[in-house]
CSV table of C-alpha atoms in Angstrom, one decimal:
chain,number,residue,atom,x,y,z
Q,1488,MET,CA,101.8,123.1,-129.9
Q,1489,PRO,CA,101.9,124.5,-133.5
Q,1490,THR,CA,100.2,127.4,-132.3
Q,1491,ALA,CA,102.8,128.3,-129.4
Q,1492,LEU,CA,105.6,127.7,-131.7
Q,1493,SER,CA,104.1,130.1,-134.3
Q,1494,SER,CA,103.9,132.6,-131.1
Q,1495,ASN,CA,107.3,132.0,-130.2
Q,1496,ALA,CA,108.4,133.0,-133.6
Q,1497,SER,CA,106.2,135.6,-134.1
Q,1498,LEU,CA,107.5,137.3,-130.4
Q,1499,ILE,CA,111.1,136.7,-131.9
Q,1500,GLN,CA,110.4,138.0,-135.4
Q,1501,GLY,CA,108.5,141.4,-133.6
Q,1502,GLY,CA,111.5,142.0,-131.1
Q,1503,TRP,CA,114.1,141.6,-134.1
Q,1504,ARG,CA,112.1,144.3,-135.7
Q,1505,GLN,CA,111.8,146.6,-133.0
Q,1506,GLY,CA,115.4,146.1,-132.1
Q,1507,LEU,CA,116.3,147.4,-135.4
Q,1508,PHE,CA,113.5,149.5,-136.8
Q,1509,ALA,CA,112.5,151.4,-133.7
Q,1510,PRO,CA,112.5,154.8,-134.3
Q,1511,ILE,CA,115.4,157.0,-132.9
Q,1512,ALA,CA,114.8,160.0,-130.4
Q,1513,PRO,CA,116.1,163.2,-132.6
Q,1514,THR,CA,117.3,164.7,-129.6
Q,1515,ALA,CA,119.3,161.9,-128.7
Q,1516,ALA,CA,120.7,161.4,-131.9
Q,1517,ALA,CA,121.6,165.1,-132.1
Q,1518,LEU,CA,123.3,165.0,-128.8
Q,1519,LEU,CA,125.6,162.0,-130.3
Q,1520,ARG,CA,125.9,163.8,-133.3
Q,1521,ILE,CA,127.4,167.0,-131.9
Q,1522,THR,CA,129.7,164.9,-129.4
Q,1523,LEU,CA,130.5,162.4,-132.3
Q,1524,ALA,CA,131.8,165.9,-133.9
Q,1525,VAL,CA,133.7,167.3,-131.1
Q,1526,VAL,CA,135.7,164.4,-130.6
Q,1527,LEU,CA,136.3,163.3,-134.4
Q,1528,ILE,CA,138.5,167.0,-133.8
Q,1529,VAL,CA,139.9,166.3,-130.7
Q,1530,ILE,CA,141.2,162.6,-131.5
Q,1531,PHE,CA,141.9,163.4,-135.5
Q,1532,TRP,CA,143.5,167.0,-134.5
Q,1533,ASN,CA,147.0,165.1,-133.3
Q,1534,ASN,CA,149.9,164.0,-135.8
Q,1535,PRO,CA,148.9,160.2,-137.1
Q,1536,GLY,CA,152.5,159.6,-137.0
Q,1537,PRO,CA,154.3,157.8,-140.1
Q,1538,LEU,CA,152.0,155.3,-142.2
Q,1539,THR,CA,152.2,151.7,-141.5
Q,1540,HIS,CA,154.7,149.4,-143.0
Q,1541,SER,CA,152.6,147.8,-145.8
Q,1542,LEU,CA,151.4,151.5,-147.0
Q,1543,SER,CA,154.5,152.8,-146.7
Q,1544,GLN,CA,155.7,150.5,-149.4
Q,1545,ILE,CA,153.6,152.4,-151.6
Q,1546,PRO,CA,156.0,155.4,-153.0
Q,1547,ILE,CA,152.7,157.2,-154.6
Q,1548,VAL,CA,150.6,156.8,-150.9
Q,1549,GLU,CA,153.8,157.8,-149.1
Q,1550,ARG,CA,154.0,161.0,-151.1
Q,1551,PHE,CA,150.3,161.7,-151.2
Q,1552,TYR,CA,150.5,160.8,-147.4
Q,1553,ALA,CA,153.3,163.4,-146.8
Q,1554,ASN,CA,152.3,166.3,-148.8
Q,1555,GLY,CA,148.7,166.3,-149.0
Q,1556,VAL,CA,147.1,164.4,-145.7
Q,1557,LEU,CA,149.4,165.7,-143.4
Q,1558,THR,CA,149.1,169.3,-144.2
Q,1559,PRO,CA,147.7,172.0,-142.2
Q,1560,ALA,CA,144.9,172.6,-145.3
Q,1561,TYR,CA,143.8,169.4,-144.9
Q,1562,GLY,CA,143.5,169.2,-140.8
Q,1563,TRP,CA,141.7,172.8,-141.2
Q,1564,LEU,CA,139.2,171.0,-143.9
Q,1565,THR,CA,138.3,168.5,-141.8
Q,1566,VAL,CA,137.5,170.4,-138.6
Q,1567,GLY,CA,135.6,172.5,-141.1
Q,1568,LEU,CA,133.4,169.8,-141.9
Q,1569,SER,CA,133.4,168.4,-138.5
Q,1570,ILE,CA,131.8,171.9,-137.5
Q,1571,ALA,CA,129.3,171.3,-140.3
Q,1572,LEU,CA,128.6,167.7,-138.8
Q,1573,ALA,CA,128.0,169.2,-135.2
Q,1574,VAL,CA,125.8,171.7,-136.4
Q,1575,GLY,CA,123.7,169.1,-138.6
Q,1576,TRP,CA,124.3,170.8,-142.0
Q,1577,ARG,CA,123.6,168.0,-144.3
Q,1578,PRO,CA,124.9,165.3,-142.0
Q,1579,ARG,CA,124.1,162.3,-144.3
Q,1580,LEU,CA,125.9,164.1,-147.0
Q,1581,ILE,CA,128.8,165.5,-144.6
Q,1582,GLY,CA,129.4,162.4,-142.9
Q,1583,PRO,CA,130.8,160.1,-145.7
Q,1584,ILE,CA,132.9,163.0,-147.3
Q,1585,LEU,CA,134.4,163.1,-143.5
Q,1586,LEU,CA,134.7,159.8,-143.1
Q,1587,ILE,CA,136.8,159.5,-146.8
Q,1588,LEU,CA,138.9,162.5,-145.6
Q,1589,LEU,CA,139.8,160.8,-142.4
Q,1590,LEU,CA,140.6,157.3,-143.3
Q,1591,PRO,CA,144.1,158.2,-144.4
Q,1592,LEU,CA,144.6,160.0,-141.0
Q,1593,ALA,CA,143.6,156.7,-139.4
Q,1594,CYS,CA,146.7,154.8,-141.3
Q,1595,GLY,CA,149.2,156.0,-139.5
Q,1596,SER,CA,151.4,154.3,-136.6
Q,1597,SER,CA,149.6,156.2,-133.7
Q,1598,GLN,CA,146.3,155.9,-132.2
Q,1599,ARG,CA,145.1,153.7,-134.8
Q,1600,GLN,CA,142.3,151.9,-132.5
Q,1601,SER,CA,140.7,155.2,-131.2
Q,1602,ARG,CA,140.5,156.7,-134.6
Q,1603,GLN,CA,139.3,153.3,-136.1
Q,1604,VAL,CA,136.5,152.8,-133.4
Q,1605,LEU,CA,135.6,157.0,-134.5
Q,1606,LEU,CA,135.3,156.4,-137.8
Q,1607,PHE,CA,133.4,153.0,-137.7
Q,1608,THR,CA,131.3,155.2,-135.2
Q,1609,LEU,CA,130.6,158.2,-137.9
Q,1610,LEU,CA,130.0,155.4,-140.7
Q,1611,ALA,CA,127.2,153.9,-139.0
Q,1612,PHE,CA,126.1,157.3,-137.8
Q,1613,SER,CA,125.9,158.5,-141.6
Q,1614,PHE,CA,122.8,156.3,-142.0
Q,1615,VAL,CA,120.8,158.6,-139.3
Q,1616,ARG,CA,118.5,161.4,-140.8
Q,1617,SER,CA,119.1,164.5,-139.1
Q,1618,ASP,CA,116.4,166.6,-137.4
Q,1619,ALA,CA,115.0,169.9,-138.5
Q,1620,LYS,CA,114.9,171.1,-135.1
Q,1621,TRP,CA,118.4,170.2,-133.9
Q,1622,SER,CA,120.4,171.0,-137.5
Q,1623,ILE,CA,120.8,174.3,-139.9
Q,1624,HIS,CA,119.1,173.8,-143.1
Q,1625,TRP,CA,117.6,176.1,-145.7
Q,1626,ASP,CA,113.9,174.9,-145.3
Q,1627,ILE,CA,112.7,177.5,-142.8
Q,1628,THR,CA,109.6,175.7,-143.2
Q,1629,ALA,CA,111.0,172.4,-141.9
Q,1630,GLN,CA,109.0,171.1,-138.6
Q,1631,PRO,CA,110.8,168.9,-136.1
Q,1632,ALA,CA,110.5,165.1,-137.0
Q,1633,PHE,CA,109.4,163.0,-134.4
Q,1634,SER,CA,112.3,160.5,-135.3
Q,1635,ALA,CA,115.7,160.3,-136.7
Q,1636,GLY,CA,115.0,157.2,-138.8
Q,1637,PRO,CA,115.7,153.3,-137.9
Q,1638,ILE,CA,117.8,152.9,-135.0
Q,1639,TRP,CA,120.0,150.3,-136.5
Q,1640,PRO,CA,122.5,152.6,-137.1
Q,1641,LEU,CA,122.7,153.0,-133.4
Q,1642,ARG,CA,122.6,149.8,-132.8
Q,1643,LEU,CA,125.9,149.1,-134.8
Q,1644,ILE,CA,127.7,151.6,-132.5
Q,1645,GLN,CA,126.3,149.8,-129.3
Q,1646,LEU,CA,128.0,146.6,-130.8
Q,1647,GLN,CA,131.0,148.6,-131.6
Q,1648,LEU,CA,131.5,149.1,-127.8
Q,1649,SER,CA,130.7,145.4,-127.1
Q,1650,VAL,CA,133.1,144.0,-130.1
Q,1651,LEU,CA,136.1,146.8,-128.5
Q,1652,TYR,CA,135.7,145.0,-124.9
Q,1653,GLY,CA,135.1,141.5,-126.4
Q,1654,VAL,CA,137.9,141.3,-128.6
Q,1655,ASN,CA,140.4,142.8,-125.9
Q,1656,ALA,CA,139.0,140.6,-123.2
Q,1657,LEU,CA,139.0,137.0,-125.5
Q,1658,ALA,CA,142.8,138.1,-126.6
Q,1659,LYS,CA,143.8,138.5,-122.8
Q,1660,THR,CA,142.3,134.9,-122.1
Q,1661,THR,CA,145.7,133.6,-122.3
Q,1662,THR,CA,147.4,131.5,-119.7
Q,1663,GLU,CA,150.7,134.3,-120.2
Q,1664,TYR,CA,148.4,137.2,-119.5
Q,1665,LEU,CA,146.5,135.6,-116.6
Q,1666,SER,CA,149.2,134.7,-115.1
Q,1667,GLY,CA,150.5,138.3,-114.5
Q,1668,GLN,CA,153.6,137.2,-116.8
Q,1669,THR,CA,152.7,139.6,-119.6
Q,1670,LEU,CA,152.0,142.6,-117.5
Q,1671,VAL,CA,155.4,141.8,-115.6
Q,1672,ALA,CA,157.0,142.0,-118.9
Q,1673,MET,CA,155.3,145.2,-120.3
Q,1674,SER,CA,156.0,147.0,-117.0
Q,1675,GLN,CA,159.3,146.4,-117.7
Q,1676,VAL,CA,159.7,147.1,-121.6
Q,1677,LEU,CA,157.3,149.3,-122.7
Q,1678,PRO,CA,158.0,152.9,-121.6
Q,1679,ASN,CA,154.4,154.3,-121.4
Q,1680,PHE,CA,153.6,151.8,-118.3
Q,1681,LEU,CA,153.8,153.9,-115.6
Q,1682,ILE,CA,154.4,151.2,-112.7
Q,1683,ASP,CA,157.2,148.8,-112.1
Q,1684,LEU,CA,155.6,144.9,-111.4
Q,1685,SER,CA,159.4,143.4,-111.5
Q,1686,ASP,CA,158.6,142.0,-108.5
Q,1687,GLY,CA,155.6,140.4,-109.3
Q,1688,ASN,CA,153.4,143.0,-107.4
Q,1689,TRP,CA,152.2,146.5,-107.7
Q,1690,HIS,CA,153.2,148.7,-104.7
Q,1691,LEU,CA,150.0,151.0,-103.9
Q,1692,GLY,CA,151.4,152.1,-100.5
Q,1693,PRO,CA,151.3,149.8,-98.0
Q,1694,LEU,CA,150.0,147.2,-100.4
Q,1695,ALA,CA,151.5,144.7,-102.6
Q,1696,ILE,CA,148.6,143.7,-105.2
Q,1697,PRO,CA,149.8,140.9,-107.2
Q,1698,ALA,CA,150.3,141.3,-111.0
Q,1699,ALA,CA,148.2,138.4,-111.9
Q,1700,LEU,CA,145.2,139.9,-109.4
Q,1701,LEU,CA,145.3,142.9,-111.9
Q,1702,ALA,CA,145.5,140.6,-115.1
Q,1703,VAL,CA,142.3,138.8,-113.8
Q,1704,ALA,CA,140.5,141.6,-112.5
Q,1705,SER,CA,141.0,143.4,-115.5
Q,1706,VAL,CA,140.1,140.6,-118.1
Q,1707,ILE,CA,136.6,139.9,-115.6
Q,1708,THR,CA,136.1,144.1,-115.9
Q,1709,GLU,CA,136.5,144.1,-120.0
Q,1710,TYR,CA,133.9,141.2,-120.1
Q,1711,VAL,CA,131.6,142.9,-118.2
Q,1712,LEU,CA,131.6,145.6,-120.2
Q,1713,ALA,CA,131.5,144.0,-123.1
Q,1714,ILE,CA,128.2,142.3,-122.2
Q,1715,GLY,CA,126.7,144.2,-119.3
Q,1716,PHE,CA,125.4,147.3,-121.2
Q,1717,TRP,CA,122.9,145.2,-122.7
Q,1718,TRP,CA,121.2,144.9,-119.5
Q,1719,ARG,CA,119.1,148.1,-119.6
Q,1720,ARG,CA,118.7,148.1,-115.8
Q,1721,PHE,CA,122.3,148.0,-115.0
Q,1722,ARG,CA,123.5,150.1,-117.9
Q,1723,PHE,CA,124.5,153.1,-115.9
Q,1724,PHE,CA,125.9,151.0,-113.2
Q,1725,VAL,CA,128.4,149.3,-116.2
Q,1726,ALA,CA,129.1,152.9,-117.5
Q,1727,ALA,CA,130.4,153.8,-113.9
Q,1728,ILE,CA,132.4,150.4,-114.0
Q,1729,GLY,CA,134.1,151.4,-117.1
Q,1730,ILE,CA,134.8,155.1,-116.1
Q,1731,VAL,CA,136.4,154.1,-113.0
Q,1732,PHE,CA,138.6,151.3,-114.9
Q,1733,HIS,CA,139.6,153.7,-117.7
Q,1734,ILE,CA,140.3,156.2,-114.8
Q,1735,SER,CA,142.6,153.4,-113.1
Q,1736,LEU,CA,144.6,152.4,-116.3
Q,1737,THR,CA,145.7,156.4,-116.5
Q,1738,TRP,CA,147.6,155.6,-113.1
Q,1739,ILE,CA,149.0,152.1,-114.7
Q,1740,THR,CA,149.6,152.9,-119.0
Q,1741,THR,CA,148.9,155.7,-120.9
Q,1742,ILE,CA,146.5,154.3,-123.8
Q,1743,HIS,CA,146.3,157.5,-125.6
Q,1744,MET,CA,142.9,158.4,-127.1
Q,1745,LEU,CA,141.4,154.8,-127.1
Q,1746,ASP,CA,140.0,155.3,-123.4
Q,1747,TRP,CA,138.5,158.5,-124.6
Q,1748,ALA,CA,137.3,156.6,-127.5
Q,1749,ALA,CA,135.6,153.9,-125.9
Q,1750,MET,CA,134.1,156.2,-123.1
Q,1751,PHE,CA,132.1,158.2,-125.8
Q,1752,LEU,CA,130.5,155.0,-126.9
Q,1753,TYR,CA,128.7,154.7,-123.6
Q,1754,LEU,CA,126.9,157.8,-125.1
Q,1755,ALA,CA,125.0,155.4,-128.0
Q,1756,PHE,CA,123.8,153.4,-124.6
Q,1757,LEU,CA,123.2,156.3,-122.1
Q,1758,LEU,CA,120.9,158.7,-124.2
Q,1759,PRO,CA,117.7,157.8,-124.4
Q,1760,MET,CA,118.1,156.5,-128.2
Q,1761,ALA,CA,114.7,155.2,-128.2
Q,1762,SER,CA,111.9,157.2,-129.6
Q,1763,PRO,CA,109.3,159.2,-128.1
Q,1764,THR,CA,107.5,157.1,-125.3
Q,1765,ASP,CA,103.9,156.4,-126.8
Q,1766,LEU,CA,105.6,155.2,-129.9
Q,1767,MET,CA,107.3,152.7,-127.9
Q,1768,ARG,CA,104.8,151.8,-125.8
Q,1769,ASP,CA,102.7,150.6,-129.4
Q,1770,GLY,CA,105.8,149.2,-130.4
Q,1771,ARG,CA,106.1,150.7,-133.5
Q,1772,VAL,CA,108.7,150.3,-136.3
Q,1773,ASP,CA,110.7,153.0,-138.7
Q,1774,ASN,CA,111.5,151.4,-142.0
Q,1775,GLY,CA,113.2,154.4,-143.1
Q,1776,ALA,CA,110.2,156.1,-145.2
Q,1777,ARG,CA,107.0,156.4,-143.1
Q,1778,TYR,CA,108.0,159.5,-141.2
Q,1779,ASP,CA,109.7,161.6,-143.9
Q,1780,GLU,CA,108.4,165.0,-144.0
Q,1781,THR,CA,105.9,165.9,-146.6
Q,1782,ALA,CA,106.8,169.0,-148.6
Q,1783,SER,CA,104.3,171.2,-146.8
Q,1784,GLY,CA,106.3,170.6,-143.5
Q,1785,GLU,CA,103.7,168.2,-142.1
Q,1786,LYS,CA,104.6,164.8,-140.6
Q,1787,SER,CA,103.0,161.9,-142.7
Q,1788,GLN,CA,101.5,159.1,-140.1
Q,1789,PRO,CA,103.3,155.5,-140.0
Q,1790,GLU,CA,101.3,153.1,-142.4
Q,1791,ASP,CA,101.2,150.5,-140.5
Q,1792,ALA,CA,102.6,149.8,-137.1
Q,1793,VAL,CA,104.0,146.5,-135.8
Q,1794,GLN,CA,102.7,145.5,-132.5
Q,1795,SER,CA,105.1,143.6,-129.9
Q,1796,HIS,CA,103.2,142.6,-127.2
Q,1797,GLY,CA,105.7,141.5,-124.5
Q,1798,HIS,CA,108.6,142.1,-125.7
Q,1799,ARG,CA,111.6,143.4,-123.7
Q,1800,ALA,CA,112.7,147.1,-124.1
Q,1801,TRP,CA,116.0,147.2,-126.1
Q,1802,PRO,CA,118.9,149.4,-124.6
K,27,MET,CA,119.2,145.2,-143.6
K,28,LEU,CA,121.7,144.5,-146.2
K,29,ILE,CA,123.7,147.7,-145.0
K,30,PHE,CA,123.3,146.6,-141.6
K,31,PHE,CA,124.7,143.3,-141.7
K,32,ALA,CA,127.6,144.8,-144.5
K,33,LEU,CA,128.6,147.1,-141.6
K,34,LEU,CA,128.3,144.3,-138.8
K,35,LEU,CA,130.5,142.2,-141.0
K,36,LEU,CA,132.9,145.4,-141.6
K,37,LEU,CA,133.2,145.5,-137.9
K,38,LEU,CA,133.9,142.3,-136.9
K,39,VAL,CA,136.5,141.8,-139.7
K,40,THR,CA,138.3,144.8,-138.9
K,41,SER,CA,137.9,144.1,-134.5
K,42,PRO,CA,141.2,142.5,-134.1
K,43,ARG,CA,143.0,145.3,-135.0
K,44,LEU,CA,141.2,147.0,-131.6
K,45,ARG,CA,143.2,145.1,-129.2
K,46,VAL,CA,145.6,146.6,-127.2
K,47,TYR,CA,148.6,145.5,-124.6
K,48,PHE,CA,147.5,141.7,-124.6
K,49,ARG,CA,150.8,140.6,-125.4
K,50,VAL,CA,154.7,142.0,-125.2
K,51,THR,CA,157.3,141.1,-127.9
K,52,VAL,CA,160.7,142.1,-127.4
K,53,VAL,CA,163.3,141.6,-130.2
K,54,GLU,CA,167.0,142.2,-130.7
K,55,ALA,CA,168.9,142.2,-134.5
K,56,GLN,CA,172.1,141.8,-135.2
K,57,LEU,CA,173.1,141.7,-138.7
K,58,VAL,CA,176.2,139.9,-139.5
K,59,ARG,CA,178.0,139.6,-142.9
K,60,VAL,CA,179.4,136.4,-143.8
K,61,SER,CA,182.6,136.5,-146.4
K,62,PRO,CA,183.0,133.9,-149.1
K,63,ASP,CA,185.8,132.2,-146.5
K,64,GLY,CA,183.5,132.3,-143.7
K,65,VAL,CA,184.5,135.1,-142.0
K,66,GLN,CA,182.1,137.0,-139.7
K,67,SER,CA,181.9,140.5,-139.2
K,68,GLU,CA,178.7,142.7,-137.7
K,69,VAL,CA,177.2,145.5,-139.7
K,70,PRO,CA,175.7,148.1,-137.9
K,71,LEU,CA,172.3,148.3,-137.9
K,72,PRO,CA,169.7,151.4,-137.3
K,73,GLN,CA,168.8,152.4,-133.5
K,74,GLN,CA,165.3,151.3,-134.5
K,75,LEU,CA,165.7,148.1,-136.0
K,76,ARG,CA,168.5,146.8,-133.1
K,77,ARG,CA,165.7,146.5,-130.4
K,78,VAL,CA,161.9,146.4,-131.3
K,79,VAL,CA,159.3,146.4,-129.0
K,80,SER,CA,155.5,145.6,-129.5
K,81,PRO,CA,152.9,145.5,-127.6
K,82,THR,CA,150.6,143.9,-130.4
K,83,GLN,CA,152.8,141.8,-132.8
K,84,SER,CA,153.8,138.3,-132.3
K,85,PRO,CA,157.8,137.7,-132.5
K,86,VAL,CA,157.1,135.9,-136.1
K,87,ALA,CA,155.8,139.5,-137.4
K,88,VAL,CA,158.2,142.0,-135.7
K,89,MET,CA,161.1,139.8,-137.1
K,90,ALA,CA,159.3,139.7,-140.6
K,91,ASP,CA,159.3,143.9,-140.3
K,92,ILE,CA,162.7,144.0,-139.5
K,93,THR,CA,163.5,141.5,-142.3
K,94,ARG,CA,161.7,143.6,-144.9
K,95,HIS,CA,163.1,146.8,-143.7
K,96,VAL,CA,166.8,145.0,-144.3
K,97,ARG,CA,165.9,143.8,-147.5
K,98,SER,CA,164.6,146.6,-148.8
K,99,SER,CA,167.5,148.7,-147.9
K,100,LEU,CA,169.8,146.4,-149.4
K,101,GLN,CA,167.8,146.0,-152.5
K,102,MET,CA,167.7,149.9,-152.6
K,103,ARG,CA,171.8,149.9,-152.7
K,104,ILE,CA,172.1,151.9,-150.0
K,105,GLY,CA,173.0,149.1,-147.9
K,106,PRO,CA,175.9,148.5,-145.7
K,107,GLU,CA,178.2,146.9,-147.5
K,108,PRO,CA,178.8,146.4,-151.7
K,109,GLN,CA,178.2,143.0,-153.4
K,110,VAL,CA,181.0,140.5,-153.3
K,111,PRO,CA,180.4,137.4,-155.2
K,112,GLY,CA,179.9,134.4,-152.5
K,113,MET,CA,179.2,136.8,-149.4
K,114,SER,CA,176.1,136.7,-147.5
K,115,LEU,CA,174.5,138.3,-144.7
K,116,LYS,CA,172.9,136.9,-141.5
K,117,LEU,CA,170.0,138.5,-139.4
K,118,ILE,CA,170.3,136.9,-135.8
K,119,PHE,CA,167.1,137.9,-133.7
K,120,ARG,CA,167.2,136.7,-129.8
K,121,TYR,CA,163.9,137.6,-128.7
K,122,ALA,CA,161.3,137.5,-126.0
K,123,ASP,CA,157.7,136.4,-126.3
K,124,ASN,CA,155.3,138.0,-123.2
K,125,SER,CA,158.5,138.0,-121.4
K,126,SER,CA,161.3,140.6,-120.5
K,127,ILE,CA,164.3,137.7,-121.1
K,128,LEU,CA,165.5,137.3,-124.5
K,129,ASP,CA,165.4,133.1,-124.4
K,130,HIS,CA,164.7,132.6,-127.9
K,131,GLN,CA,166.9,133.1,-131.0
K,132,GLN,CA,166.1,132.8,-134.9
K,133,GLU,CA,168.7,133.2,-138.0
K,134,VAL,CA,167.9,134.7,-141.4
K,135,THR,CA,170.5,134.4,-144.2
K,136,LEU,CA,170.3,137.0,-146.8
K,137,LEU,CA,171.9,137.2,-150.0
K,138,ALA,CA,173.8,140.3,-150.7
K,139,ASP,CA,171.4,141.5,-152.6
K,140,GLY,CA,169.0,141.5,-149.9
K,141,THR,CA,167.0,138.4,-151.7
K,142,GLU,CA,166.6,135.4,-148.8
K,143,GLN,CA,168.2,132.1,-148.9
């Protein structure tokens, strides 16, 4: 019995380490980085609106926001740094600087949720190493790395997607929402609702779909999206459900950029983030130091490799 | 590992801000001046405070926001009326919680200098 217990503990520990410290595939990390930079420019380019109430009470903060953050020069500076991030120039330095500059732009009253999602993604991504093959750098002798560092920053981005759908699904799991009452009220009083549910139904051609059915279906979908991506086999199917869900939402209401921010996060599950297949087969882990390139441009080999016999593949 | 868990904690702590369109609140506010002899007269409020619709905040939070705005405008002396001893102001809220029918009511009494009674 003790042998079985210690075997299980070892299995869990090995799976845990592989889940957080398996090396990231550099190509996938680079693709995610470039897409992140483009999405940052698109979403942060719009005016964030006036400061939220609590911050607008502080005069110096409001003055800095109005006269500094909302100026075109500030906007172009963030665009320039986003481009630097996209081309991979010192991304682990540019990432935090860009994060600090973009933070005030997420404090406005408009698009707060999508900006928060992207800032957390940028924060997590700042811990990913860049690869010489996919970035601009001064050292022309540098060789492509076979890892962009341990995978835990990408796990955080994946977790964020689950949390995003999860908190929304949980918040909507109320009697008022599931009965359709909240949706009916929203359709009557919110200007960005595009349909009229005042008689309790959505009239779609000859069909009359009850608001309660819409509410239940949307909550179930959000629960599926919150947890479904973690089943590797179904991740493309779940992504398809998510895309259909968000496209359907555009017929019902305008949620500004949060739809796009959420769908961008799908990449964290869909891109082959796991390291080169031979390493994954061996179950090796990256502790952040073992794969650094040497001064001569040669890659050092891992000093040790943790075998993870029988662990299931992480998404 | 420490950074991972610190960031995970940050993600969880800030996650309630990611909720959207899970509730709807409608609040209509009316500011009433009560003179020392008990006579009431309506004081006009800016349009953006007269009717507030929120897809995320509770009625309590929306009413607190409106009260704070009215109070700060009174304290900055750009309020609707000069101070008169014994005069008070009353904020009357009619609100709907997850509905479009304003079937709830609440009152907040403010002194002329903006402090709450």
